[in-house]
Amino acid sequence: MPLTLATVPCLEDNYAFLIANDAGEAALVDAPEAAPINAELEKRGWSLKTVLLTHHHWDHVEGLDSLTGRDDLTVIGAKADEHRLPTLDHAYSDGDSFTLLGEEVQVFDVSGHTLGHIAFYLPASGLVFSGDSLMALGCGRLFEGSPELMHDSMNKFATLPETTLVCSGHEYTASNGRFAATVDPDNKALALRNIETAKIRAQGGFTVPSTLALERATNPFLRANEPSIKSAIGLPNATDKESFTKLRAMKDAF
Ligand SMILES: [Fe+2]
């Protein structure tokens, strides 16, 4: 029985995610702000047991101490980031796995946005929680890591099954789409996605989570290897890493 997923908008444009089993036991991924998360738990009658943290930025951890039942929560995060995350009960590294709500969780190091950024992949439910690494139609800004490192991180997501739901940390899809259209102008799937995104946002909906199939078809940061993109950014003979590096620099200046 797959876990039930609830997407919780927080702060201005953050997302937190709740997952729960049939018994109503829940886990939270990232804690930007407690009030909307506590309200969602109450509405669904779920009991929060565990909090997973993707990275140390304040807008992913700030709400932790005001969560319902805080004293009994098990907090999980990256071993590499233990020194600057809230106190962890369990710390994991790339390649580790653990059991959560009866399901296997695989941990990937997806550094680049920060060093020590991790993602959580739940193969049985087909969910990946990518924080600010792989994002809808984009990838996180490189505050601590190199473009090469982020490219390696993107390649870890690229191998997951197409139906995987990508649960990422922000609603940036519309602006990401405006940039993507400039470097992948002939991509029909991207043009359709941009139209769909505008429609969803006009109705107040969320464009996150997305599917990995959609990201592969439209996200330039998963498509740095495409000859059409390399040509569009003026680097027809570039390696995939060089192409990714230029894409990231262009996005920063966009
Ligand atoms: Fe961040």
mmCIF file of C-alpha atoms and ligand atoms in Angstrom:
data_model
loop_
_atom_site.group_PDB
_atom_site.id
_atom_site.type_symbol
_atom_site.label_atom_id
_atom_site.label_comp_id
_atom_site.label_asym_id
_atom_site.label_seq_id
_atom_site.Cartn_x
_atom_site.Cartn_y
_atom_site.Cartn_z
ATOM 1 C CA MET A 1 0.000 0.000 0.000
ATOM 2 C CA PRO A 2 1.733 3.247 -1.065
ATOM 3 C CA LEU A 3 2.007 6.045 1.435
ATOM 4 C CA THR A 4 -0.369 9.012 1.173
ATOM 5 C CA LEU A 5 1.316 12.280 0.218
ATOM 6 C CA ALA A 6 0.188 15.769 1.241
ATOM 7 C CA THR A 7 1.887 18.876 -0.158
ATOM 8 C CA VAL A 8 1.909 21.760 2.323
ATOM 9 C CA PRO A 9 2.618 25.303 1.087
ATOM 10 C CA CYS A 10 4.636 27.301 3.634
ATOM 11 C CA LEU A 11 6.087 30.813 3.879
ATOM 12 C CA GLU A 12 6.030 32.665 0.569
ATOM 13 C CA ASP A 13 6.892 29.917 -1.899
ATOM 14 C CA ASN A 14 8.184 26.891 0.044
ATOM 15 C CA TYR A 15 6.745 23.409 0.132
ATOM 16 C CA ALA A 16 6.856 20.879 2.949
ATOM 17 C CA PHE A 17 5.597 17.322 2.427
ATOM 18 C CA LEU A 18 3.754 14.956 4.718
ATOM 19 C CA ILE A 19 3.588 11.234 4.043
ATOM 20 C CA ALA A 20 1.453 8.847 6.053
ATOM 21 C CA ASN A 21 0.639 5.159 6.257
ATOM 22 C CA ASP A 22 -2.814 3.611 6.701
ATOM 23 C CA ALA A 23 -2.494 3.802 10.481
ATOM 24 C CA GLY A 24 -2.199 7.602 10.245
ATOM 25 C CA GLU A 25 1.441 7.672 11.284
ATOM 26 C CA ALA A 26 3.170 10.478 9.408
ATOM 27 C CA ALA A 27 6.586 11.796 8.470
ATOM 28 C CA LEU A 28 7.431 15.319 7.389
ATOM 29 C CA VAL A 29 10.043 16.360 4.835
ATOM 30 C CA ASP A 30 11.435 19.801 5.697
ATOM 31 C CA ALA A 31 9.967 22.222 8.195
ATOM 32 C CA PRO A 32 9.803 25.745 6.746
ATOM 33 C CA GLU A 33 6.961 26.891 9.025
ATOM 34 C CA ALA A 34 5.051 24.972 11.694
ATOM 35 C CA ALA A 35 1.525 26.435 11.543
ATOM 36 C CA PRO A 36 0.418 25.127 8.114
ATOM 37 C CA ILE A 37 2.026 21.740 8.797
ATOM 38 C CA ASN A 38 0.338 21.390 12.190
ATOM 39 C CA ALA A 39 -2.968 22.410 10.585
ATOM 40 C CA GLU A 40 -2.621 19.774 7.851
ATOM 41 C CA LEU A 41 -1.834 17.071 10.431
ATOM 42 C CA GLU A 42 -4.900 18.070 12.427
ATOM 43 C CA LYS A 43 -7.155 18.162 9.362
ATOM 44 C CA ARG A 44 -6.086 14.674 8.267
ATOM 45 C CA GLY A 45 -5.965 13.185 11.751
ATOM 46 C CA TRP A 46 -2.334 12.152 11.270
ATOM 47 C CA SER A 47 0.190 11.741 14.027
ATOM 48 C CA LEU A 48 3.661 13.068 13.207
ATOM 49 C CA LYS A 49 6.522 10.751 14.193
ATOM 50 C CA THR A 50 9.520 11.669 12.075
ATOM 51 C CA VAL A 51 11.034 14.718 10.379
ATOM 52 C CA LEU A 52 13.452 14.407 7.449
ATOM 53 C CA LEU A 53 15.627 17.407 6.618
ATOM 54 C CA THR A 54 17.113 17.872 3.129
ATOM 55 C CA HIS A 55 19.540 20.699 3.949
ATOM 56 C CA HIS A 56 20.445 23.317 6.500
ATOM 57 C CA HIS A 57 18.867 26.488 5.047
ATOM 58 C CA TRP A 58 16.607 28.306 7.505
ATOM 59 C CA ASP A 59 13.547 28.046 5.247
ATOM 60 C CA HIS A 60 13.717 24.240 5.514
ATOM 61 C CA VAL A 61 14.321 23.880 9.268
ATOM 62 C CA GLU A 62 12.893 26.987 10.968
ATOM 63 C CA GLY A 63 9.511 25.437 11.849
ATOM 64 C CA LEU A 64 10.905 22.320 13.524
ATOM 65 C CA ASP A 65 10.696 23.382 17.158
ATOM 66 C CA SER A 66 7.045 24.495 16.913
ATOM 67 C CA LEU A 67 5.737 21.273 15.349
ATOM 68 C CA THR A 68 3.022 19.395 17.209
ATOM 69 C CA GLY A 69 4.573 16.787 19.518
ATOM 70 C CA ARG A 70 8.085 18.160 18.948
ATOM 71 C CA ASP A 71 9.585 16.402 21.989
ATOM 72 C CA ASP A 72 8.726 12.949 20.641
ATOM 73 C CA LEU A 73 9.796 13.505 17.050
ATOM 74 C CA THR A 74 12.688 11.613 15.487
ATOM 75 C CA VAL A 75 14.775 13.995 13.366
ATOM 76 C CA ILE A 76 16.808 12.684 10.424
ATOM 77 C CA GLY A 77 19.340 14.519 8.267
ATOM 78 C CA ALA A 78 22.732 14.422 6.588
ATOM 79 C CA LYS A 79 25.757 13.200 8.492
ATOM 80 C CA ALA A 80 27.910 15.686 6.558
ATOM 81 C CA ASP A 81 25.738 18.544 7.808
ATOM 82 C CA GLU A 82 25.261 17.423 11.404
ATOM 83 C CA HIS A 83 27.228 20.411 12.721
ATOM 84 C CA ARG A 84 24.784 22.980 11.328
ATOM 85 C CA LEU A 85 21.439 21.168 11.300
ATOM 86 C CA PRO A 86 19.125 21.010 14.309
ATOM 87 C CA THR A 87 20.097 18.117 16.616
ATOM 88 C CA LEU A 88 19.645 14.869 14.696
ATOM 89 C CA ASP A 89 18.530 11.513 16.092
ATOM 90 C CA HIS A 90 19.833 9.721 12.984
ATOM 91 C CA ALA A 91 22.396 11.006 10.484
ATOM 92 C CA TYR A 92 22.883 9.399 7.059
ATOM 93 C CA SER A 93 25.244 9.578 4.099
ATOM 94 C CA ASP A 94 25.049 8.829 0.389
ATOM 95 C CA GLY A 95 24.096 5.191 -0.232
ATOM 96 C CA ASP A 96 22.576 4.624 3.212
ATOM 97 C CA SER A 97 19.034 3.343 3.583
ATOM 98 C CA PHE A 98 16.587 3.136 6.458
ATOM 99 C CA THR A 99 12.984 2.127 7.116
ATOM 100 C CA LEU A 100 10.287 4.777 7.462
ATOM 101 C CA LEU A 101 6.582 4.017 7.974
ATOM 102 C CA GLY A 102 7.298 0.441 6.845
ATOM 103 C CA GLU A 103 9.044 1.495 3.630
ATOM 104 C CA GLU A 104 12.643 1.609 2.506
ATOM 105 C CA VAL A 105 14.162 5.081 2.146
ATOM 106 C CA GLN A 106 17.360 5.485 0.120
ATOM 107 C CA VAL A 107 19.620 8.459 0.812
ATOM 108 C CA PHE A 108 21.440 10.254 -2.017
ATOM 109 C CA ASP A 109 23.997 12.996 -1.553
ATOM 110 C CA VAL A 110 22.863 15.676 -4.019
ATOM 111 C CA SER A 111 25.234 18.492 -3.068
ATOM 112 C CA GLY A 112 25.557 21.650 -5.143
ATOM 113 C CA HIS A 113 22.957 24.055 -3.714
ATOM 114 C CA THR A 114 24.653 23.356 -0.390
ATOM 115 C CA LEU A 115 27.348 20.866 0.552
ATOM 116 C CA GLY A 116 25.742 18.015 2.462
ATOM 117 C CA HIS A 117 22.355 18.390 0.776
ATOM 118 C CA ILE A 118 20.611 15.016 0.656
ATOM 119 C CA ALA A 119 17.568 13.605 -1.120
ATOM 120 C CA PHE A 120 15.277 10.845 0.134
ATOM 121 C CA TYR A 121 13.995 8.247 -2.345
ATOM 122 C CA LEU A 122 11.133 5.888 -1.477
ATOM 123 C CA PRO A 123 11.046 3.311 -4.294
ATOM 124 C CA ALA A 124 7.899 1.487 -3.110
ATOM 125 C CA SER A 125 5.790 4.659 -3.137
ATOM 126 C CA GLY A 126 7.644 6.178 -6.101
ATOM 127 C CA LEU A 127 8.546 9.405 -4.301
ATOM 128 C CA VAL A 128 11.747 11.410 -4.223
ATOM 129 C CA PHE A 129 12.185 14.400 -1.924
ATOM 130 C CA SER A 130 14.780 16.577 -3.609
ATOM 131 C CA GLY A 131 14.706 19.796 -1.544
ATOM 132 C CA ASP A 132 16.552 22.527 -3.448
ATOM 133 C CA SER A 133 18.610 20.216 -5.693
ATOM 134 C CA LEU A 134 16.396 18.973 -8.543
ATOM 135 C CA MET A 135 13.442 21.382 -8.712
ATOM 136 C CA ALA A 136 10.426 21.651 -11.001
ATOM 137 C CA LEU A 137 11.873 22.845 -14.333
ATOM 138 C CA GLY A 138 15.091 23.867 -12.614
ATOM 139 C CA CYS A 139 17.752 23.185 -10.037
ATOM 140 C CA GLY A 140 18.857 25.058 -6.944
ATOM 141 C CA ARG A 141 21.267 27.963 -7.077
ATOM 142 C CA LEU A 142 24.885 26.965 -6.289
ATOM 143 C CA PHE A 143 25.560 28.548 -2.913
ATOM 144 C CA GLU A 144 28.227 26.096 -1.766
ATOM 145 C CA GLY A 145 28.972 23.520 -4.450
ATOM 146 C CA SER A 146 30.440 23.594 -7.941
ATOM 147 C CA PRO A 147 28.512 23.156 -11.199
ATOM 148 C CA GLU A 148 30.321 19.818 -11.646
ATOM 149 C CA LEU A 149 28.997 18.605 -8.305
ATOM 150 C CA MET A 150 25.429 19.684 -9.102
ATOM 151 C CA HIS A 151 25.661 17.981 -12.498
ATOM 152 C CA ASP A 152 26.634 14.730 -10.740
ATOM 153 C CA SER A 153 23.679 15.232 -8.400
ATOM 154 C CA MET A 154 21.287 15.731 -11.344
ATOM 155 C CA ASN A 155 22.554 12.491 -12.879
ATOM 156 C CA LYS A 156 21.516 10.597 -9.744
ATOM 157 C CA PHE A 157 17.903 11.707 -10.277
ATOM 158 C CA ALA A 158 18.043 10.993 -14.009
ATOM 159 C CA THR A 159 18.242 7.235 -13.434
ATOM 160 C CA LEU A 160 15.094 6.954 -11.282
ATOM 161 C CA PRO A 161 11.891 5.482 -12.796
ATOM 162 C CA GLU A 162 9.891 7.876 -15.016
ATOM 163 C CA THR A 163 6.804 7.709 -12.809
ATOM 164 C CA THR A 164 8.698 8.911 -9.716
ATOM 165 C CA LEU A 165 7.060 11.975 -8.175
ATOM 166 C CA VAL A 166 9.624 14.741 -7.659
ATOM 167 C CA CYS A 167 8.752 16.557 -4.437
ATOM 168 C CA SER A 168 10.914 19.695 -4.450
ATOM 169 C CA GLY A 169 11.147 22.617 -2.082
ATOM 170 C CA HIS A 170 9.797 25.697 -3.891
ATOM 171 C CA GLU A 171 7.176 26.991 -6.309
ATOM 172 C CA TYR A 172 9.564 28.471 -8.877
ATOM 173 C CA THR A 173 8.176 26.698 -11.931
ATOM 174 C CA ALA A 174 6.822 29.722 -13.825
ATOM 175 C CA SER A 175 10.083 31.685 -13.667
ATOM 176 C CA ASN A 176 12.121 28.525 -14.306
ATOM 177 C CA GLY A 177 9.972 27.948 -17.379
ATOM 178 C CA ARG A 178 10.677 31.415 -18.757
ATOM 179 C CA PHE A 179 14.404 30.667 -18.608
ATOM 180 C CA ALA A 180 14.015 27.119 -19.982
ATOM 181 C CA ALA A 181 12.196 28.460 -23.051
ATOM 182 C CA THR A 182 15.251 30.583 -23.954
ATOM 183 C CA VAL A 183 17.660 27.610 -24.012
ATOM 184 C CA ASP A 184 15.278 24.940 -25.369
ATOM 185 C CA PRO A 185 13.098 26.999 -27.733
ATOM 186 C CA ASP A 186 11.911 24.164 -29.987
ATOM 187 C CA ASN A 187 10.846 21.822 -27.176
ATOM 188 C CA LYS A 188 7.089 21.313 -27.589
ATOM 189 C CA ALA A 189 6.707 19.505 -24.257
ATOM 190 C CA LEU A 190 8.293 22.518 -22.545
ATOM 191 C CA ALA A 191 6.008 24.983 -24.335
ATOM 192 C CA LEU A 192 2.991 22.915 -23.241
ATOM 193 C CA ARG A 193 4.276 22.728 -19.686
ATOM 194 C CA ASN A 194 4.677 26.503 -19.542
ATOM 195 C CA ILE A 195 1.069 26.963 -20.682
ATOM 196 C CA GLU A 196 -0.120 24.395 -18.134
ATOM 197 C CA THR A 197 1.943 26.043 -15.362
ATOM 198 C CA ALA A 198 0.366 29.439 -16.072
ATOM 199 C CA LYS A 199 -3.091 27.845 -15.921
ATOM 200 C CA ILE A 200 -2.396 26.049 -12.628
ATOM 201 C CA ARG A 201 -0.916 29.148 -10.994
ATOM 202 C CA ALA A 202 -3.787 31.356 -12.166
ATOM 203 C CA GLN A 203 -6.117 28.987 -10.308
ATOM 204 C CA GLY A 204 -3.920 29.086 -7.197
ATOM 205 C CA GLY A 205 -2.737 25.481 -7.657
ATOM 206 C CA PHE A 206 0.677 23.876 -7.103
ATOM 207 C CA THR A 207 3.019 22.732 -9.889
ATOM 208 C CA VAL A 208 4.930 20.577 -7.383
ATOM 209 C CA PRO A 209 5.257 17.603 -7.239
ATOM 210 C CA SER A 210 6.017 16.827 -10.866
ATOM 211 C CA THR A 211 6.956 13.519 -12.474
ATOM 212 C CA LEU A 212 10.479 12.579 -13.398
ATOM 213 C CA ALA A 213 9.233 11.883 -16.938
ATOM 214 C CA LEU A 214 8.115 15.507 -17.224
ATOM 215 C CA GLU A 215 11.403 16.793 -15.780
ATOM 216 C CA ARG A 216 13.418 14.662 -18.214
ATOM 217 C CA ALA A 217 11.388 16.000 -21.124
ATOM 218 C CA THR A 218 11.451 19.680 -20.133
ATOM 219 C CA ASN A 219 13.974 20.563 -17.387
ATOM 220 C CA PRO A 220 17.106 22.038 -19.016
ATOM 221 C CA PHE A 221 19.250 20.975 -16.050
ATOM 222 C CA LEU A 222 18.440 17.324 -16.816
ATOM 223 C CA ARG A 223 18.918 17.972 -20.540
ATOM 224 C CA ALA A 224 22.401 19.538 -20.638
ATOM 225 C CA ASN A 225 23.464 16.574 -22.808
ATOM 226 C CA GLU A 226 20.958 17.417 -25.593
ATOM 227 C CA PRO A 227 22.649 18.608 -28.827
ATOM 228 C CA SER A 228 19.797 21.081 -29.418
ATOM 229 C CA ILE A 229 20.430 22.752 -26.043
ATOM 230 C CA LYS A 230 24.211 22.806 -26.549
ATOM 231 C CA SER A 231 23.650 24.565 -29.888
ATOM 232 C CA ALA A 232 21.133 27.008 -28.424
ATOM 233 C CA ILE A 233 23.632 28.125 -25.758
ATOM 234 C CA GLY A 234 26.436 28.471 -28.302
ATOM 235 C CA LEU A 235 28.444 25.401 -27.220
ATOM 236 C CA PRO A 236 27.722 22.760 -29.872
ATOM 237 C CA ASN A 237 30.881 20.771 -29.084
ATOM 238 C CA ALA A 238 30.764 21.070 -25.294
ATOM 239 C CA THR A 239 30.887 18.147 -22.880
ATOM 240 C CA ASP A 240 27.727 17.586 -20.858
ATOM 241 C CA LYS A 241 29.412 19.132 -17.805
ATOM 242 C CA GLU A 242 30.455 22.241 -19.757
ATOM 243 C CA SER A 243 26.926 22.567 -21.064
ATOM 244 C CA PHE A 244 25.465 22.221 -17.564
ATOM 245 C CA THR A 245 27.938 24.793 -16.198
ATOM 246 C CA LYS A 246 26.955 27.349 -18.845
ATOM 247 C CA LEU A 247 23.233 26.687 -18.299
ATOM 248 C CA ARG A 248 23.609 27.309 -14.564
ATOM 249 C CA ALA A 249 25.588 30.526 -15.168
ATOM 250 C CA MET A 250 22.996 31.748 -17.689
ATOM 251 C CA LYS A 251 20.185 31.048 -15.229
ATOM 252 C CA ASP A 252 22.003 33.023 -12.522
ATOM 253 C CA ALA A 253 22.182 36.015 -14.850
ATOM 254 C CA PHE A 254 18.626 35.626 -16.219
HETATM 255 FE FE FE B 1 17.881 26.116 0.142
#
